[in-house]
């Protein structure tokens, strides 16, 4: 079965681009990115998506009554583009909004997120800064399924990144980002190949 992908973004879109590149280069097969939706009109990600020939749309929250109404619009847009709860995969790639429980339940275990820390450490905003200020010697990044909690859904893949003595938030973020660009496409590939099996909190990777 071909999986139809929708990517939600808010900014730069480098993780989105890593996934688009992996698909273009044939590293991930049997899928198509049907639409990129940005919560911000001026997101660089929108321009990048277009250079890959992918439909890119901005849907900003202003004008919607609440998060549920906003998320209904996002879901409608995904479904109109063929990204459905039966055959779809929704990828959050620097999407700076929390999904409503309605959204999460409709696309149950079909939504993934990338986060720049080794969860469950440092959820929420500015994870790299949190790690540096806490003084950990190793941090990293995590791809996880999205459930109703914030950054706490079942973990698919993680990559550790050592903190260097002279690291700044920027240098650490850049090194983590290199790993984000590796593990996110890999997690997508595993999903599409049917190799992820969720057992409670554990995601088993089948051979
Ligand atoms: C990435 O570092 C991603 O892990 C992070 O935002 C950045 C987006 O960059 N996401 C979060 O912090 C989510 N809580 P990108 O737009 O270049 O992919």
Coordinates of C-alpha atoms and ligand atoms in Angstrom, one line a residue:
X1 CA 0.0 0.0 0.0
X2 CA 1.3 3.5 -0.9
X3 CA 1.3 5.8 2.2
X4 CA 0.2 9.3 1.6
X5 CA 2.3 11.8 3.7
X6 CA 1.3 15.2 5.1
X7 CA 4.0 17.3 6.7
X8 CA 3.2 20.0 9.3
X9 CA 5.8 22.8 9.7
X10 CA 6.2 26.2 11.2
X11 CA 9.6 27.5 10.2
X12 CA 12.9 26.5 8.5
X13 CA 11.8 23.1 7.3
X14 CA 15.2 21.3 7.3
X15 CA 13.7 18.1 8.7
X16 CA 11.0 18.3 6.1
X17 CA 13.7 18.7 3.4
X18 CA 15.7 15.7 4.7
X19 CA 12.5 13.6 4.3
X20 CA 11.7 15.0 0.9
X21 CA 15.3 14.3 -0.2
X22 CA 15.3 10.7 1.1
X23 CA 12.1 10.1 -0.9
X24 CA 13.4 11.7 -4.0
X25 CA 16.6 9.7 -3.8
X26 CA 14.7 6.4 -3.5
X27 CA 15.8 5.7 0.1
X28 CA 12.1 5.7 1.2
X29 CA 9.7 4.0 -1.2
X30 CA 6.0 3.4 -1.5
X31 CA 5.0 6.8 -0.3
X32 CA 4.1 10.2 -1.6
X33 CA 4.2 13.6 0.2
X34 CA 0.8 15.0 -0.8
X35 CA 0.9 18.3 1.1
X36 CA 2.9 20.5 3.4
X37 CA 0.9 22.7 5.8
X38 CA 2.5 25.5 7.6
X39 CA 1.1 27.3 10.7
X40 CA 3.0 30.4 9.6
X41 CA 2.6 32.2 6.2
X42 CA 6.2 33.3 6.0
X43 CA 7.8 29.9 6.9
X44 CA 10.9 29.1 4.7
X45 CA 9.6 25.5 4.6
X46 CA 6.8 26.5 2.2
X47 CA 9.3 27.7 -0.4
X48 CA 11.5 24.6 0.1
X49 CA 8.5 22.3 -0.4
X50 CA 7.7 24.0 -3.6
X51 CA 11.2 23.4 -5.0
X52 CA 10.4 19.7 -4.5
X53 CA 7.2 20.0 -6.4
X54 CA 5.1 19.5 -3.3
X55 CA 1.9 21.4 -2.7
X56 CA 2.5 23.9 0.2
X57 CA -0.2 25.7 2.1
X58 CA -0.3 28.1 5.0
X59 CA -3.1 27.8 7.5
X60 CA -2.7 30.3 10.4
X61 CA -4.6 30.1 13.6
X62 CA -5.9 33.6 13.6
X63 CA -9.6 33.7 12.9
X64 CA -10.3 30.2 14.3
X65 CA -12.4 30.0 17.4
X66 CA -10.1 27.6 19.2
X67 CA -7.5 24.9 18.8
X68 CA -10.2 22.2 18.0
X69 CA -11.6 24.3 15.1
X70 CA -8.1 25.0 13.9
X71 CA -7.2 21.4 14.0
X72 CA -10.4 20.4 12.2
X73 CA -9.3 22.7 9.3
X74 CA -5.9 21.1 9.3
X75 CA -7.4 17.6 9.2
X76 CA -9.8 18.6 6.5
X77 CA -6.9 19.9 4.4
X78 CA -4.9 16.6 5.0
X79 CA -7.9 14.4 4.0
X80 CA -8.7 16.5 1.0
X81 CA -5.2 15.9 -0.2
X82 CA -5.5 12.1 0.3
X83 CA -3.8 11.9 3.7
X84 CA -6.4 9.9 5.6
X85 CA -6.5 8.0 8.9
X86 CA -6.4 4.8 6.8
X87 CA -3.5 5.3 4.5
X88 CA -1.9 8.5 5.8
X89 CA 1.2 9.5 7.8
X90 CA 1.4 12.9 9.4
X91 CA 4.9 14.2 10.2
X92 CA 5.4 17.1 12.6
X93 CA 8.7 18.8 11.5
X94 CA 9.3 21.8 13.6
X95 CA 5.6 22.3 14.0
X96 CA 5.3 24.6 17.0
X97 CA 1.7 23.7 17.9
X98 CA 0.2 21.2 20.3
X99 CA -2.4 18.9 18.6
X100 CA -5.9 18.6 20.0
X101 CA -6.9 15.1 21.4
X102 CA -9.4 14.9 18.5
X103 CA -6.6 15.2 15.9
X104 CA -4.4 12.7 17.8
X105 CA -7.2 10.2 18.1
X106 CA -8.4 10.5 14.5
X107 CA -4.9 9.7 13.2
X108 CA -4.0 7.3 16.0
X109 CA -0.4 6.0 15.8
X110 CA -0.1 7.7 12.4
X111 CA 1.5 10.9 13.6
X112 CA 5.3 11.3 14.3
X113 CA 7.3 14.1 15.8
X114 CA 11.0 14.9 16.0
X115 CA 12.3 16.5 19.2
X116 CA 15.9 17.8 19.9
X117 CA 16.6 16.0 23.1
X118 CA 16.7 12.4 24.5
X119 CA 13.2 12.3 25.7
X120 CA 11.8 12.0 28.4
X121 CA 14.5 14.6 29.2
X122 CA 13.8 18.2 28.2
X123 CA 10.4 18.2 26.6
X124 CA 8.8 21.4 25.4
X125 CA 10.5 24.5 24.0
X126 CA 14.3 25.2 23.7
X127 CA 15.3 21.6 24.5
X128 CA 18.9 22.2 23.5
X129 CA 19.2 25.2 25.8
X130 CA 17.5 23.3 28.6
X131 CA 20.1 20.5 28.2
X132 CA 23.1 22.9 28.2
X133 CA 21.8 24.7 31.3
X134 CA 21.1 21.5 33.1
X135 CA 24.7 20.4 32.5
X136 CA 24.1 17.0 30.9
X137 CA 27.1 15.5 29.2
X138 CA 25.0 13.7 26.5
X139 CA 21.8 14.9 24.8
X140 CA 20.5 14.1 21.3
X141 CA 17.2 13.7 19.4
X142 CA 14.2 11.6 19.4
X143 CA 11.5 10.5 16.9
X144 CA 8.3 9.5 18.6
X145 CA 4.7 8.8 17.9
X146 CA 2.4 11.6 19.0
X147 CA -0.2 10.8 21.7
X148 CA -2.2 13.3 23.9
X149 CA 0.8 14.1 26.1
X150 CA 3.4 16.7 25.2
X151 CA 6.5 15.1 23.6
X152 CA 5.9 11.9 25.6
X153 CA 4.5 9.4 23.0
X154 CA 6.2 6.0 22.4
X155 CA 9.8 6.4 21.2
X156 CA 10.7 5.1 17.7
X157 CA 14.4 6.1 17.3
X158 CA 16.9 8.2 19.3
X159 CA 20.5 9.4 18.6
X160 CA 22.8 10.5 21.4
X161 CA 25.0 13.6 20.9
X162 CA 27.8 14.4 23.4
X163 CA 27.9 17.9 24.8
X164 CA 31.3 19.5 24.2
X165 CA 33.1 21.8 26.7
X166 CA 32.8 24.9 24.6
X167 CA 29.3 24.2 23.2
X168 CA 26.9 27.1 22.7
X169 CA 23.2 26.6 22.2
X170 CA 23.9 27.1 18.5
X171 CA 26.8 24.7 18.1
X172 CA 25.0 22.0 20.1
X173 CA 21.7 22.6 18.1
X174 CA 23.6 22.2 14.8
X175 CA 25.2 18.9 15.8
X176 CA 21.9 17.6 17.0
X177 CA 20.2 18.7 13.8
X178 CA 22.6 16.6 11.7
X179 CA 21.3 13.5 13.6
X180 CA 17.7 14.7 13.3
X181 CA 18.2 14.6 9.5
X182 CA 19.3 11.0 9.7
X183 CA 16.8 9.4 12.2
X184 CA 13.6 11.1 11.0
X185 CA 13.8 9.7 7.4
X186 CA 14.8 6.4 8.9
X187 CA 11.8 6.3 11.2
X188 CA 9.5 7.2 8.3
X189 CA 11.0 4.3 6.2
X190 CA 10.5 1.8 9.0
X191 CA 6.9 2.9 9.4
X192 CA 6.2 2.6 5.6
X193 CA 7.8 -0.8 5.5
X194 CA 5.5 -1.9 8.3
X195 CA 8.4 -2.5 10.7
X196 CA 7.1 -0.6 13.7
X197 CA 5.0 -2.5 16.3
X198 CA 3.7 -0.6 19.3
X199 CA 3.5 -2.6 22.5
X200 CA 2.5 -0.3 25.4
X201 CA 5.2 2.3 25.6
X202 CA 7.7 0.3 23.6
X203 CA 8.0 0.5 19.8
X204 CA 9.5 -2.7 18.5
X205 CA 11.5 -2.6 15.3
X206 CA 10.8 -5.7 13.4
X207 CA 13.6 -7.4 11.3
Ligands
LIG1 C1 14.2 21.0 15.0 O1 15.4 21.1 15.8 C2 13.2 20.1 15.7 O2 13.7 19.1 16.4 C3 12.6 21.2 16.7 O3 12.5 22.3 15.9 C4 13.5 22.3 14.9 C5 12.8 22.6 13.6 O4 13.8 22.7 12.6 N1 11.3 20.7 17.2 C6 10.9 20.9 18.5 O5 11.5 21.6 19.3 C7 9.5 20.4 18.8 N2 9.3 20.5 20.2 P1 13.4 22.5 11.1 O6 12.2 23.4 10.8 O7 14.6 23.0 10.3 O8 13.1 21.1 10.8

